[in-house]
Amino acid sequence: MLTISAADVDRALTFPGLVETLRAAFREGAVQPLRHHHTVERTAGSETTLLLMPAWTDFKRVGVEAEGHIGVKIVTVSPDNNTIGKPAVMGQYLLLDGRTGEPKAIIDGQRLTQWRTTCASALAASYLAREDASRLLVVGAGALSPFLAKAHSAVRPIGTIRIWNRTPANAEKVAADLRTEGLAAEAATDLDAELAKADIVSCATISQTPLVKGALLKPGAHVDLVGGFTPQMREADDDAIRRASVFVDTRTGATKEAGDIVQPLASGVLAESDILADLHELARGEKKGRSSADEITLFKSVGAALEDLAAGVAVYEALRT
């Protein structure tokens, strides 16, 4: 069994390559039960969330059992970790042979998550963002922030990147790191002003108060909501939902777990029929993405176990020889 580090994952993947791997995965499908979502109560500080995300090859669809895989990601989200200099998200991914159940690899789950999450956003943007989208605003300066900048830059001609965070020094650090990789990134201090100028707004926070104000979005903008993974979290306000054509990664996950979808559904701002498509339907050509240059689009992801499986198999195949 291979033990695959974060550095190994970086060596195995490219952003354009993984976007296409995920496109094929959503087109072909996989069995992915709704993820197990458990709250671990603590005597002091914030609660820890334990997530278990299983998936396996849909053998009935592809019919090639010998080449199938089973995978499960075990993740913890501990918001208080940031105060002690540790990542809020920890995890490992276990990849198994689909026929025998033999363990094939244990993969750094944090890095795999960063790659697959941001490449899923880029995949959505390939259908939903304008072809000429060149100005990207990343809201949040956590571990996903630089990956989002690079993933979106892989599918659209991004020439200007702005990073906003409640702590400006954190935004500047991300921007500085991106500049060393040749990307035109700067820290932003005025979120509202940047929202009004951005072609793509990519938001990766654990905020429970909306940060993206829909009234400020310009015609043709694309909003990518990544961070909120519980019904209590919210990154965009009701105006954003009202003004936008709404898309999700998976209907089952988004309508049960994502506050940006769950809360508008509960209040009547959004109906389930207003969700125009998920990534399966977009990848299979069953539903259309962007329909006009002035259309505002909004994509909400909560993460799909299929993404982990596809990314995990890609990493394993790249490194096993």
PDB file of C-alpha atoms in Angstrom:
ATOM      1  CA  MET A   1       0.000   0.000   0.000  1.00  0.00           C
ATOM      2  CA  LEU A   2       1.290   3.442  -0.912  1.00  0.00           C
ATOM      3  CA  THR A   3       1.515   6.236   1.643  1.00  0.00           C
ATOM      4  CA  ILE A   4       1.095   9.465  -0.302  1.00  0.00           C
ATOM      5  CA  SER A   5       2.072  12.822   1.194  1.00  0.00           C
ATOM      6  CA  ALA A   6       0.866  16.328   0.364  1.00  0.00           C
ATOM      7  CA  ALA A   7       4.009  16.895  -1.685  1.00  0.00           C
ATOM      8  CA  ASP A   8       3.322  13.677  -3.595  1.00  0.00           C
ATOM      9  CA  VAL A   9      -0.217  14.866  -4.383  1.00  0.00           C
ATOM     10  CA  ASP A  10       1.167  18.166  -5.701  1.00  0.00           C
ATOM     11  CA  ARG A  11       3.619  16.242  -7.860  1.00  0.00           C
ATOM     12  CA  ALA A  12       0.911  13.985  -9.284  1.00  0.00           C
ATOM     13  CA  LEU A  13      -1.722  16.558 -10.256  1.00  0.00           C
ATOM     14  CA  THR A  14      -2.159  19.608 -12.465  1.00  0.00           C
ATOM     15  CA  PHE A  15      -5.106  21.986 -12.355  1.00  0.00           C
ATOM     16  CA  PRO A  16      -6.141  21.566 -16.016  1.00  0.00           C
ATOM     17  CA  GLY A  17      -5.680  17.810 -15.755  1.00  0.00           C
ATOM     18  CA  LEU A  18      -7.774  17.388 -12.618  1.00  0.00           C
ATOM     19  CA  VAL A  19     -10.545  19.619 -13.986  1.00  0.00           C
ATOM     20  CA  GLU A  20     -10.862  17.222 -16.920  1.00  0.00           C
ATOM     21  CA  THR A  21     -10.655  14.186 -14.618  1.00  0.00           C
ATOM     22  CA  LEU A  22     -13.567  15.578 -12.596  1.00  0.00           C
ATOM     23  CA  ARG A  23     -15.507  16.398 -15.758  1.00  0.00           C
ATOM     24  CA  ALA A  24     -15.245  12.733 -16.775  1.00  0.00           C
ATOM     25  CA  ALA A  25     -16.117  11.563 -13.256  1.00  0.00           C
ATOM     26  CA  PHE A  26     -19.320  13.611 -13.106  1.00  0.00           C
ATOM     27  CA  ARG A  27     -20.223  12.415 -16.588  1.00  0.00           C
ATOM     28  CA  GLU A  28     -19.666   8.739 -15.695  1.00  0.00           C
ATOM     29  CA  GLY A  29     -20.991   8.856 -12.127  1.00  0.00           C
ATOM     30  CA  ALA A  30     -20.216   6.903  -8.964  1.00  0.00           C
ATOM     31  CA  VAL A  31     -22.091   5.566  -5.971  1.00  0.00           C
ATOM     32  CA  GLN A  32     -21.790   8.206  -3.260  1.00  0.00           C
ATOM     33  CA  PRO A  33     -24.020   7.923  -0.196  1.00  0.00           C
ATOM     34  CA  LEU A  34     -24.789  11.180   1.598  1.00  0.00           C
ATOM     35  CA  ARG A  35     -21.784  11.841   3.757  1.00  0.00           C
ATOM     36  CA  HIS A  36     -21.859  11.052   7.465  1.00  0.00           C
ATOM     37  CA  HIS A  37     -21.825  14.341   9.364  1.00  0.00           C
ATOM     38  CA  HIS A  38     -21.253  14.157  13.131  1.00  0.00           C
ATOM     39  CA  THR A  39     -20.817  16.866  15.751  1.00  0.00           C
ATOM     40  CA  VAL A  40     -18.181  16.160  18.386  1.00  0.00           C
ATOM     41  CA  GLU A  41     -19.079  18.247  21.421  1.00  0.00           C
ATOM     42  CA  ARG A  42     -16.285  19.674  23.549  1.00  0.00           C
ATOM     43  CA  THR A  43     -16.241  21.096  27.037  1.00  0.00           C
ATOM     44  CA  ALA A  44     -14.545  24.299  25.867  1.00  0.00           C
ATOM     45  CA  GLY A  45     -14.212  26.084  22.543  1.00  0.00           C
ATOM     46  CA  SER A  46     -15.923  25.330  19.252  1.00  0.00           C
ATOM     47  CA  GLU A  47     -17.342  21.936  18.364  1.00  0.00           C
ATOM     48  CA  THR A  48     -15.422  19.627  16.045  1.00  0.00           C
ATOM     49  CA  THR A  49     -17.186  18.229  13.000  1.00  0.00           C
ATOM     50  CA  LEU A  50     -16.401  14.667  11.880  1.00  0.00           C
ATOM     51  CA  LEU A  51     -17.125  13.895   8.235  1.00  0.00           C
ATOM     52  CA  LEU A  52     -17.017  10.450   6.605  1.00  0.00           C
ATOM     53  CA  MET A  53     -17.289  10.526   2.810  1.00  0.00           C
ATOM     54  CA  PRO A  54     -17.512   7.130   1.048  1.00  0.00           C
ATOM     55  CA  ALA A  55     -17.791   6.475  -2.681  1.00  0.00           C
ATOM     56  CA  TRP A  56     -17.190   3.634  -5.085  1.00  0.00           C
ATOM     57  CA  THR A  57     -17.234   2.981  -8.793  1.00  0.00           C
ATOM     58  CA  ASP A  58     -20.737   2.651 -10.213  1.00  0.00           C
ATOM     59  CA  PHE A  59     -20.182  -0.827 -11.629  1.00  0.00           C
ATOM     60  CA  LYS A  60     -23.699  -0.996 -13.108  1.00  0.00           C
ATOM     61  CA  ARG A  61     -22.893   2.080 -15.161  1.00  0.00           C
ATOM     62  CA  VAL A  62     -19.329   1.293 -16.298  1.00  0.00           C
ATOM     63  CA  GLY A  63     -19.463  -2.501 -16.142  1.00  0.00           C
ATOM     64  CA  VAL A  64     -15.740  -2.979 -15.480  1.00  0.00           C
ATOM     65  CA  GLU A  65     -15.524  -4.333 -11.946  1.00  0.00           C
ATOM     66  CA  ALA A  66     -11.862  -5.305 -12.112  1.00  0.00           C
ATOM     67  CA  GLU A  67     -10.882  -1.676 -12.662  1.00  0.00           C
ATOM     68  CA  GLY A  68     -13.138  -0.199 -10.011  1.00  0.00           C
ATOM     69  CA  HIS A  69     -12.250   1.447  -6.738  1.00  0.00           C
ATOM     70  CA  ILE A  70     -13.703   2.135  -3.305  1.00  0.00           C
ATOM     71  CA  GLY A  71     -12.646   5.150  -1.298  1.00  0.00           C
ATOM     72  CA  VAL A  72     -13.476   6.906   1.947  1.00  0.00           C
ATOM     73  CA  LYS A  73     -12.303  10.215   3.310  1.00  0.00           C
ATOM     74  CA  ILE A  74     -12.184  10.839   7.048  1.00  0.00           C
ATOM     75  CA  VAL A  75     -12.152  14.544   7.871  1.00  0.00           C
ATOM     76  CA  THR A  76     -12.311  16.642  11.009  1.00  0.00           C
ATOM     77  CA  VAL A  77     -13.097  20.364  11.028  1.00  0.00           C
ATOM     78  CA  SER A  78     -11.940  22.112  14.209  1.00  0.00           C
ATOM     79  CA  PRO A  79     -12.284  25.915  13.860  1.00  0.00           C
ATOM     80  CA  ASP A  80     -10.241  26.597  17.019  1.00  0.00           C
ATOM     81  CA  ASN A  81      -7.147  25.077  15.376  1.00  0.00           C
ATOM     82  CA  ASN A  82      -6.456  28.406  13.682  1.00  0.00           C
ATOM     83  CA  THR A  83      -5.640  29.967  17.049  1.00  0.00           C
ATOM     84  CA  ILE A  84      -2.806  27.488  17.598  1.00  0.00           C
ATOM     85  CA  GLY A  85      -1.392  27.617  14.099  1.00  0.00           C
ATOM     86  CA  LYS A  86      -2.884  24.358  12.852  1.00  0.00           C
ATOM     87  CA  PRO A  87      -5.229  23.822   9.886  1.00  0.00           C
ATOM     88  CA  ALA A  88      -8.926  23.790  10.741  1.00  0.00           C
ATOM     89  CA  VAL A  89      -9.416  20.836   8.373  1.00  0.00           C
ATOM     90  CA  MET A  90      -7.566  17.539   8.917  1.00  0.00           C
ATOM     91  CA  GLY A  91      -8.088  14.339   6.964  1.00  0.00           C
ATOM     92  CA  GLN A  92      -6.882  11.198   5.249  1.00  0.00           C
ATOM     93  CA  TYR A  93      -8.160   9.366   2.186  1.00  0.00           C
ATOM     94  CA  LEU A  94      -8.182   5.571   1.991  1.00  0.00           C
ATOM     95  CA  LEU A  95      -8.299   4.078  -1.507  1.00  0.00           C
ATOM     96  CA  LEU A  96      -9.273   0.402  -1.914  1.00  0.00           C
ATOM     97  CA  ASP A  97      -9.467  -2.047  -4.791  1.00  0.00           C
ATOM     98  CA  GLY A  98     -13.100  -2.143  -5.917  1.00  0.00           C
ATOM     99  CA  ARG A  99     -13.211  -5.904  -6.390  1.00  0.00           C
ATOM    100  CA  THR A 100     -11.157  -7.264  -3.484  1.00  0.00           C
ATOM    101  CA  GLY A 101     -11.300  -4.407  -0.980  1.00  0.00           C
ATOM    102  CA  GLU A 102      -7.494  -4.480  -0.741  1.00  0.00           C
ATOM    103  CA  PRO A 103      -6.050  -1.169   0.516  1.00  0.00           C
ATOM    104  CA  LYS A 104      -4.146   0.501  -2.309  1.00  0.00           C
ATOM    105  CA  ALA A 105      -3.159   3.875  -0.855  1.00  0.00           C
ATOM    106  CA  ILE A 106      -3.530   6.222   2.083  1.00  0.00           C
ATOM    107  CA  ILE A 107      -3.441   9.784   0.755  1.00  0.00           C
ATOM    108  CA  ASP A 108      -3.017  13.108   2.546  1.00  0.00           C
ATOM    109  CA  GLY A 109      -6.662  14.136   2.837  1.00  0.00           C
ATOM    110  CA  GLN A 110      -6.112  17.844   3.365  1.00  0.00           C
ATOM    111  CA  ARG A 111      -4.166  18.262   0.150  1.00  0.00           C
ATOM    112  CA  LEU A 112      -6.491  16.004  -1.828  1.00  0.00           C
ATOM    113  CA  THR A 113      -9.430  18.079  -0.592  1.00  0.00           C
ATOM    114  CA  GLN A 114      -7.757  21.328  -1.601  1.00  0.00           C
ATOM    115  CA  TRP A 115      -7.144  20.058  -5.109  1.00  0.00           C
ATOM    116  CA  ARG A 116     -10.498  18.412  -5.747  1.00  0.00           C
ATOM    117  CA  THR A 117     -12.588  21.193  -4.164  1.00  0.00           C
ATOM    118  CA  THR A 118     -10.999  23.974  -6.137  1.00  0.00           C
ATOM    119  CA  CYS A 119     -10.919  22.012  -9.382  1.00  0.00           C
ATOM    120  CA  ALA A 120     -14.648  21.275  -8.955  1.00  0.00           C
ATOM    121  CA  SER A 121     -15.178  25.045  -8.698  1.00  0.00           C
ATOM    122  CA  ALA A 122     -13.106  25.520 -11.838  1.00  0.00           C
ATOM    123  CA  LEU A 123     -15.115  22.801 -13.569  1.00  0.00           C
ATOM    124  CA  ALA A 124     -18.318  24.659 -12.701  1.00  0.00           C
ATOM    125  CA  ALA A 125     -16.779  27.927 -13.905  1.00  0.00           C
ATOM    126  CA  SER A 126     -15.996  26.305 -17.260  1.00  0.00           C
ATOM    127  CA  TYR A 127     -19.777  26.112 -17.769  1.00  0.00           C
ATOM    128  CA  LEU A 128     -20.920  29.160 -15.829  1.00  0.00           C
ATOM    129  CA  ALA A 129     -18.323  31.953 -15.959  1.00  0.00           C
ATOM    130  CA  ARG A 130     -18.023  34.205 -18.988  1.00  0.00           C
ATOM    131  CA  GLU A 131     -15.382  33.102 -21.478  1.00  0.00           C
ATOM    132  CA  ASP A 132     -13.635  36.468 -21.059  1.00  0.00           C
ATOM    133  CA  ALA A 133     -13.740  36.533 -17.241  1.00  0.00           C
ATOM    134  CA  SER A 134     -10.442  38.122 -16.211  1.00  0.00           C
ATOM    135  CA  ARG A 135     -10.901  39.612 -12.735  1.00  0.00           C
ATOM    136  CA  LEU A 136     -11.085  37.179  -9.807  1.00  0.00           C
ATOM    137  CA  LEU A 137     -11.957  38.026  -6.205  1.00  0.00           C
ATOM    138  CA  VAL A 138     -11.148  35.370  -3.606  1.00  0.00           C
ATOM    139  CA  VAL A 139     -12.961  35.924  -0.299  1.00  0.00           C
ATOM    140  CA  GLY A 140     -11.081  34.213   2.519  1.00  0.00           C
ATOM    141  CA  ALA A 141      -7.369  33.594   2.995  1.00  0.00           C
ATOM    142  CA  GLY A 142      -7.355  30.052   4.305  1.00  0.00           C
ATOM    143  CA  ALA A 143      -5.743  26.958   2.820  1.00  0.00           C
ATOM    144  CA  LEU A 144      -8.133  26.882  -0.158  1.00  0.00           C
ATOM    145  CA  SER A 145      -7.474  30.464  -1.219  1.00  0.00           C
ATOM    146  CA  PRO A 146      -4.332  29.998  -3.367  1.00  0.00           C
ATOM    147  CA  PHE A 147      -5.719  26.796  -4.858  1.00  0.00           C
ATOM    148  CA  LEU A 148      -8.898  28.617  -5.922  1.00  0.00           C
ATOM    149  CA  ALA A 149      -6.846  31.338  -7.577  1.00  0.00           C
ATOM    150  CA  LYS A 150      -4.809  28.805  -9.530  1.00  0.00           C
ATOM    151  CA  ALA A 151      -7.764  26.554 -10.403  1.00  0.00           C
ATOM    152  CA  HIS A 152      -9.893  29.396 -11.804  1.00  0.00           C
ATOM    153  CA  SER A 153      -6.848  30.681 -13.694  1.00  0.00           C
ATOM    154  CA  ALA A 154      -6.623  27.271 -15.382  1.00  0.00           C
ATOM    155  CA  VAL A 155     -10.039  27.632 -17.060  1.00  0.00           C
ATOM    156  CA  ARG A 156     -10.425  31.391 -17.590  1.00  0.00           C
ATOM    157  CA  PRO A 157      -8.017  34.172 -18.684  1.00  0.00           C
ATOM    158  CA  ILE A 158      -7.556  35.601 -15.196  1.00  0.00           C
ATOM    159  CA  GLY A 159      -5.318  38.659 -15.284  1.00  0.00           C
ATOM    160  CA  THR A 160      -6.222  40.322 -11.977  1.00  0.00           C
ATOM    161  CA  ILE A 161      -6.605  38.546  -8.628  1.00  0.00           C
ATOM    162  CA  ARG A 162      -7.732  40.197  -5.418  1.00  0.00           C
ATOM    163  CA  ILE A 163      -7.671  38.434  -2.039  1.00  0.00           C
ATOM    164  CA  TRP A 164      -9.891  39.725   0.782  1.00  0.00           C
ATOM    165  CA  ASN A 165      -9.841  38.515   4.370  1.00  0.00           C
ATOM    166  CA  ARG A 166     -11.035  39.913   7.687  1.00  0.00           C
ATOM    167  CA  THR A 167      -7.372  39.884   8.729  1.00  0.00           C
ATOM    168  CA  PRO A 168      -5.602  41.908   6.009  1.00  0.00           C
ATOM    169  CA  ALA A 169      -2.181  40.466   6.814  1.00  0.00           C
ATOM    170  CA  ASN A 170      -3.445  36.990   5.937  1.00  0.00           C
ATOM    171  CA  ALA A 171      -4.745  38.222   2.592  1.00  0.00           C
ATOM    172  CA  GLU A 172      -1.401  39.863   1.834  1.00  0.00           C
ATOM    173  CA  LYS A 173       0.461  36.640   2.611  1.00  0.00           C
ATOM    174  CA  VAL A 174      -1.666  34.661   0.150  1.00  0.00           C
ATOM    175  CA  ALA A 175      -1.273  37.367  -2.488  1.00  0.00           C
ATOM    176  CA  ALA A 176       2.497  37.477  -1.995  1.00  0.00           C
ATOM    177  CA  ASP A 177       2.778  33.703  -2.358  1.00  0.00           C
ATOM    178  CA  LEU A 178       0.734  33.820  -5.567  1.00  0.00           C
ATOM    179  CA  ARG A 179       2.962  36.563  -6.958  1.00  0.00           C
ATOM    180  CA  THR A 180       5.978  34.308  -6.522  1.00  0.00           C
ATOM    181  CA  GLU A 181       4.211  31.871  -8.877  1.00  0.00           C
ATOM    182  CA  GLY A 182       3.697  34.564 -11.499  1.00  0.00           C
ATOM    183  CA  LEU A 183       0.069  35.454 -10.757  1.00  0.00           C
ATOM    184  CA  ALA A 184      -1.023  39.095 -10.568  1.00  0.00           C
ATOM    185  CA  ALA A 185      -2.432  38.993  -7.036  1.00  0.00           C
ATOM    186  CA  GLU A 186      -2.926  41.775  -4.514  1.00  0.00           C
ATOM    187  CA  ALA A 187      -4.628  42.005  -1.138  1.00  0.00           C
ATOM    188  CA  ALA A 188      -7.922  43.925  -1.054  1.00  0.00           C
ATOM    189  CA  THR A 189      -9.259  45.996   1.826  1.00  0.00           C
ATOM    190  CA  ASP A 190     -12.682  47.105   0.518  1.00  0.00           C
ATOM    191  CA  LEU A 191     -14.805  43.992  -0.023  1.00  0.00           C
ATOM    192  CA  ASP A 192     -17.848  45.833  -1.376  1.00  0.00           C
ATOM    193  CA  ALA A 193     -15.788  47.696  -3.971  1.00  0.00           C
ATOM    194  CA  GLU A 194     -14.183  44.457  -5.140  1.00  0.00           C
ATOM    195  CA  LEU A 195     -17.531  42.662  -5.351  1.00  0.00           C
ATOM    196  CA  ALA A 196     -18.738  45.335  -7.764  1.00  0.00           C
ATOM    197  CA  LYS A 197     -15.769  44.817 -10.104  1.00  0.00           C
ATOM    198  CA  ALA A 198     -15.212  41.050 -10.042  1.00  0.00           C
ATOM    199  CA  ASP A 199     -15.984  38.764 -12.967  1.00  0.00           C
ATOM    200  CA  ILE A 200     -15.670  35.751 -10.654  1.00  0.00           C
ATOM    201  CA  VAL A 201     -16.210  35.834  -6.882  1.00  0.00           C
ATOM    202  CA  SER A 202     -14.870  32.715  -5.170  1.00  0.00           C
ATOM    203  CA  CYS A 203     -15.750  32.532  -1.487  1.00  0.00           C
ATOM    204  CA  ALA A 204     -14.141  30.021   0.890  1.00  0.00           C
ATOM    205  CA  THR A 205     -14.996  30.864   4.485  1.00  0.00           C
ATOM    206  CA  ILE A 206     -16.849  29.366   7.429  1.00  0.00           C
ATOM    207  CA  SER A 207     -18.892  32.528   7.932  1.00  0.00           C
ATOM    208  CA  GLN A 208     -22.412  32.372   9.308  1.00  0.00           C
ATOM    209  CA  THR A 209     -23.060  35.942   8.142  1.00  0.00           C
ATOM    210  CA  PRO A 210     -23.289  36.571   4.382  1.00  0.00           C
ATOM    211  CA  LEU A 211     -20.262  38.334   2.929  1.00  0.00           C
ATOM    212  CA  VAL A 212     -21.282  38.433  -0.740  1.00  0.00           C
ATOM    213  CA  LYS A 213     -23.926  41.125  -1.292  1.00  0.00           C
ATOM    214  CA  GLY A 214     -25.953  40.286  -4.330  1.00  0.00           C
ATOM    215  CA  ALA A 215     -26.969  43.890  -4.975  1.00  0.00           C
ATOM    216  CA  LEU A 216     -23.327  44.742  -5.710  1.00  0.00           C
ATOM    217  CA  LEU A 217     -22.684  42.039  -8.312  1.00  0.00           C
ATOM    218  CA  LYS A 218     -22.199  43.316 -11.843  1.00  0.00           C
ATOM    219  CA  PRO A 219     -24.048  41.814 -14.827  1.00  0.00           C
ATOM    220  CA  GLY A 220     -22.268  38.700 -16.050  1.00  0.00           C
ATOM    221  CA  ALA A 221     -20.604  37.909 -12.728  1.00  0.00           C
ATOM    222  CA  HIS A 222     -20.121  34.335 -11.556  1.00  0.00           C
ATOM    223  CA  VAL A 223     -20.279  33.515  -7.830  1.00  0.00           C
ATOM    224  CA  ASP A 224     -18.510  30.409  -6.544  1.00  0.00           C
ATOM    225  CA  LEU A 225     -19.481  29.475  -2.968  1.00  0.00           C
ATOM    226  CA  VAL A 226     -17.168  26.883  -1.460  1.00  0.00           C
ATOM    227  CA  GLY A 227     -16.872  27.342   2.274  1.00  0.00           C
ATOM    228  CA  GLY A 228     -20.246  26.890   3.953  1.00  0.00           C
ATOM    229  CA  PHE A 229     -20.747  23.177   4.605  1.00  0.00           C
ATOM    230  CA  THR A 230     -23.499  23.241   7.259  1.00  0.00           C
ATOM    231  CA  PRO A 231     -27.066  24.634   7.180  1.00  0.00           C
ATOM    232  CA  GLN A 232     -25.983  27.361   9.624  1.00  0.00           C
ATOM    233  CA  MET A 233     -23.197  28.764   7.412  1.00  0.00           C
ATOM    234  CA  ARG A 234     -23.946  31.418   4.820  1.00  0.00           C
ATOM    235  CA  GLU A 235     -21.586  33.186   2.411  1.00  0.00           C
ATOM    236  CA  ALA A 236     -24.004  35.002   0.054  1.00  0.00           C
ATOM    237  CA  ASP A 237     -27.168  36.910   0.891  1.00  0.00           C
ATOM    238  CA  ASP A 238     -30.725  36.534  -0.411  1.00  0.00           C
ATOM    239  CA  ASP A 239     -30.164  39.206  -3.069  1.00  0.00           C
ATOM    240  CA  ALA A 240     -27.442  37.048  -4.592  1.00  0.00           C
ATOM    241  CA  ILE A 241     -29.822  34.085  -4.727  1.00  0.00           C
ATOM    242  CA  ARG A 242     -32.623  36.216  -6.209  1.00  0.00           C
ATOM    243  CA  ARG A 243     -30.443  37.769  -8.920  1.00  0.00           C
ATOM    244  CA  ALA A 244     -28.534  34.647  -9.938  1.00  0.00           C
ATOM    245  CA  SER A 245     -29.146  31.501 -11.892  1.00  0.00           C
ATOM    246  CA  VAL A 246     -28.387  28.857  -9.255  1.00  0.00           C
ATOM    247  CA  PHE A 247     -26.346  25.689  -9.807  1.00  0.00           C
ATOM    248  CA  VAL A 248     -24.933  23.108  -7.354  1.00  0.00           C
ATOM    249  CA  ASP A 249     -22.413  20.285  -7.292  1.00  0.00           C
ATOM    250  CA  THR A 250     -25.013  17.705  -6.179  1.00  0.00           C
ATOM    251  CA  ARG A 251     -28.657  18.387  -5.477  1.00  0.00           C
ATOM    252  CA  THR A 252     -28.839  15.942  -2.575  1.00  0.00           C
ATOM    253  CA  GLY A 253     -25.881  17.407  -0.744  1.00  0.00           C
ATOM    254  CA  ALA A 254     -26.566  21.085  -1.397  1.00  0.00           C
ATOM    255  CA  THR A 255     -30.250  20.984  -0.442  1.00  0.00           C
ATOM    256  CA  LYS A 256     -29.522  19.253   2.857  1.00  0.00           C
ATOM    257  CA  GLU A 257     -26.189  20.669   4.013  1.00  0.00           C
ATOM    258  CA  ALA A 258     -25.435  24.030   2.398  1.00  0.00           C
ATOM    259  CA  GLY A 259     -26.764  27.052   4.276  1.00  0.00           C
ATOM    260  CA  ASP A 260     -26.606  29.120   1.089  1.00  0.00           C
ATOM    261  CA  ILE A 261     -29.213  26.767  -0.371  1.00  0.00           C
ATOM    262  CA  VAL A 262     -30.993  25.396   2.713  1.00  0.00           C
ATOM    263  CA  GLN A 263     -31.815  28.791   4.222  1.00  0.00           C
ATOM    264  CA  PRO A 264     -33.290  30.327   1.025  1.00  0.00           C
ATOM    265  CA  LEU A 265     -35.296  27.143   0.474  1.00  0.00           C
ATOM    266  CA  ALA A 266     -36.711  27.389   4.001  1.00  0.00           C
ATOM    267  CA  SER A 267     -37.604  31.079   3.650  1.00  0.00           C
ATOM    268  CA  GLY A 268     -39.131  30.744   0.198  1.00  0.00           C
ATOM    269  CA  VAL A 269     -36.512  32.894  -1.531  1.00  0.00           C
ATOM    270  CA  LEU A 270     -35.515  29.808  -3.530  1.00  0.00           C
ATOM    271  CA  ALA A 271     -37.532  26.807  -4.724  1.00  0.00           C
ATOM    272  CA  GLU A 272     -35.904  23.476  -5.531  1.00  0.00           C
ATOM    273  CA  SER A 273     -37.089  23.929  -9.106  1.00  0.00           C
ATOM    274  CA  ASP A 274     -34.998  27.113  -9.261  1.00  0.00           C
ATOM    275  CA  ILE A 275     -31.792  25.043  -9.044  1.00  0.00           C
ATOM    276  CA  LEU A 276     -31.100  24.811 -12.750  1.00  0.00           C
ATOM    277  CA  ALA A 277     -28.532  21.999 -12.820  1.00  0.00           C
ATOM    278  CA  ASP A 278     -25.897  20.077 -10.912  1.00  0.00           C
ATOM    279  CA  LEU A 279     -22.454  19.085 -12.135  1.00  0.00           C
ATOM    280  CA  HIS A 280     -23.685  15.674 -13.310  1.00  0.00           C
ATOM    281  CA  GLU A 281     -26.234  17.322 -15.612  1.00  0.00           C
ATOM    282  CA  LEU A 282     -23.773  19.930 -16.864  1.00  0.00           C
ATOM    283  CA  ALA A 283     -21.034  17.366 -17.560  1.00  0.00           C
ATOM    284  CA  ARG A 284     -23.450  15.081 -19.410  1.00  0.00           C
ATOM    285  CA  GLY A 285     -24.864  17.940 -21.473  1.00  0.00           C
ATOM    286  CA  GLU A 286     -28.329  17.353 -20.042  1.00  0.00           C
ATOM    287  CA  LYS A 287     -28.678  20.955 -18.860  1.00  0.00           C
ATOM    288  CA  LYS A 288     -27.263  24.247 -20.065  1.00  0.00           C
ATOM    289  CA  GLY A 289     -24.845  26.428 -18.153  1.00  0.00           C
ATOM    290  CA  ARG A 290     -24.574  30.171 -18.758  1.00  0.00           C
ATOM    291  CA  SER A 291     -27.134  31.369 -21.293  1.00  0.00           C
ATOM    292  CA  SER A 292     -26.194  35.037 -21.789  1.00  0.00           C
ATOM    293  CA  ALA A 293     -23.347  37.475 -21.278  1.00  0.00           C
ATOM    294  CA  ASP A 294     -25.240  39.515 -18.656  1.00  0.00           C
ATOM    295  CA  GLU A 295     -26.559  36.545 -16.663  1.00  0.00           C
ATOM    296  CA  ILE A 296     -25.360  36.311 -13.064  1.00  0.00           C
ATOM    297  CA  THR A 297     -24.574  32.712 -12.158  1.00  0.00           C
ATOM    298  CA  LEU A 298     -24.063  31.170  -8.727  1.00  0.00           C
ATOM    299  CA  PHE A 299     -22.523  27.788  -7.979  1.00  0.00           C
ATOM    300  CA  LYS A 300     -22.746  26.226  -4.520  1.00  0.00           C
ATOM    301  CA  SER A 301     -20.580  23.233  -3.624  1.00  0.00           C
ATOM    302  CA  VAL A 302     -20.554  21.227  -0.423  1.00  0.00           C
ATOM    303  CA  GLY A 303     -18.149  18.615  -1.749  1.00  0.00           C
ATOM    304  CA  ALA A 304     -18.927  15.288  -3.336  1.00  0.00           C
ATOM    305  CA  ALA A 305     -17.287  11.990  -2.470  1.00  0.00           C
ATOM    306  CA  LEU A 306     -17.083  11.274  -6.202  1.00  0.00           C
ATOM    307  CA  GLU A 307     -14.542  14.128  -6.438  1.00  0.00           C
ATOM    308  CA  ASP A 308     -12.311  12.553  -3.800  1.00  0.00           C
ATOM    309  CA  LEU A 309     -12.524   9.170  -5.479  1.00  0.00           C
ATOM    310  CA  ALA A 310     -11.638  10.539  -8.914  1.00  0.00           C
ATOM    311  CA  ALA A 311      -8.782  12.639  -7.551  1.00  0.00           C
ATOM    312  CA  GLY A 312      -7.519   9.800  -5.352  1.00  0.00           C
ATOM    313  CA  VAL A 313      -7.440   7.361  -8.263  1.00  0.00           C
ATOM    314  CA  ALA A 314      -5.649   9.954 -10.421  1.00  0.00           C
ATOM    315  CA  VAL A 315      -2.983  10.442  -7.755  1.00  0.00           C
ATOM    316  CA  TYR A 316      -2.555   6.694  -7.242  1.00  0.00           C
ATOM    317  CA  GLU A 317      -2.271   5.990 -10.962  1.00  0.00           C
ATOM    318  CA  ALA A 318       0.324   8.739 -11.375  1.00  0.00           C
ATOM    319  CA  LEU A 319       2.515   7.494  -8.526  1.00  0.00           C
ATOM    320  CA  ARG A 320       2.150   3.719  -8.372  1.00  0.00           C
ATOM    321  CA  THR A 321       4.836   2.860 -10.957  1.00  0.00           C
TER     322      THR A 321
END
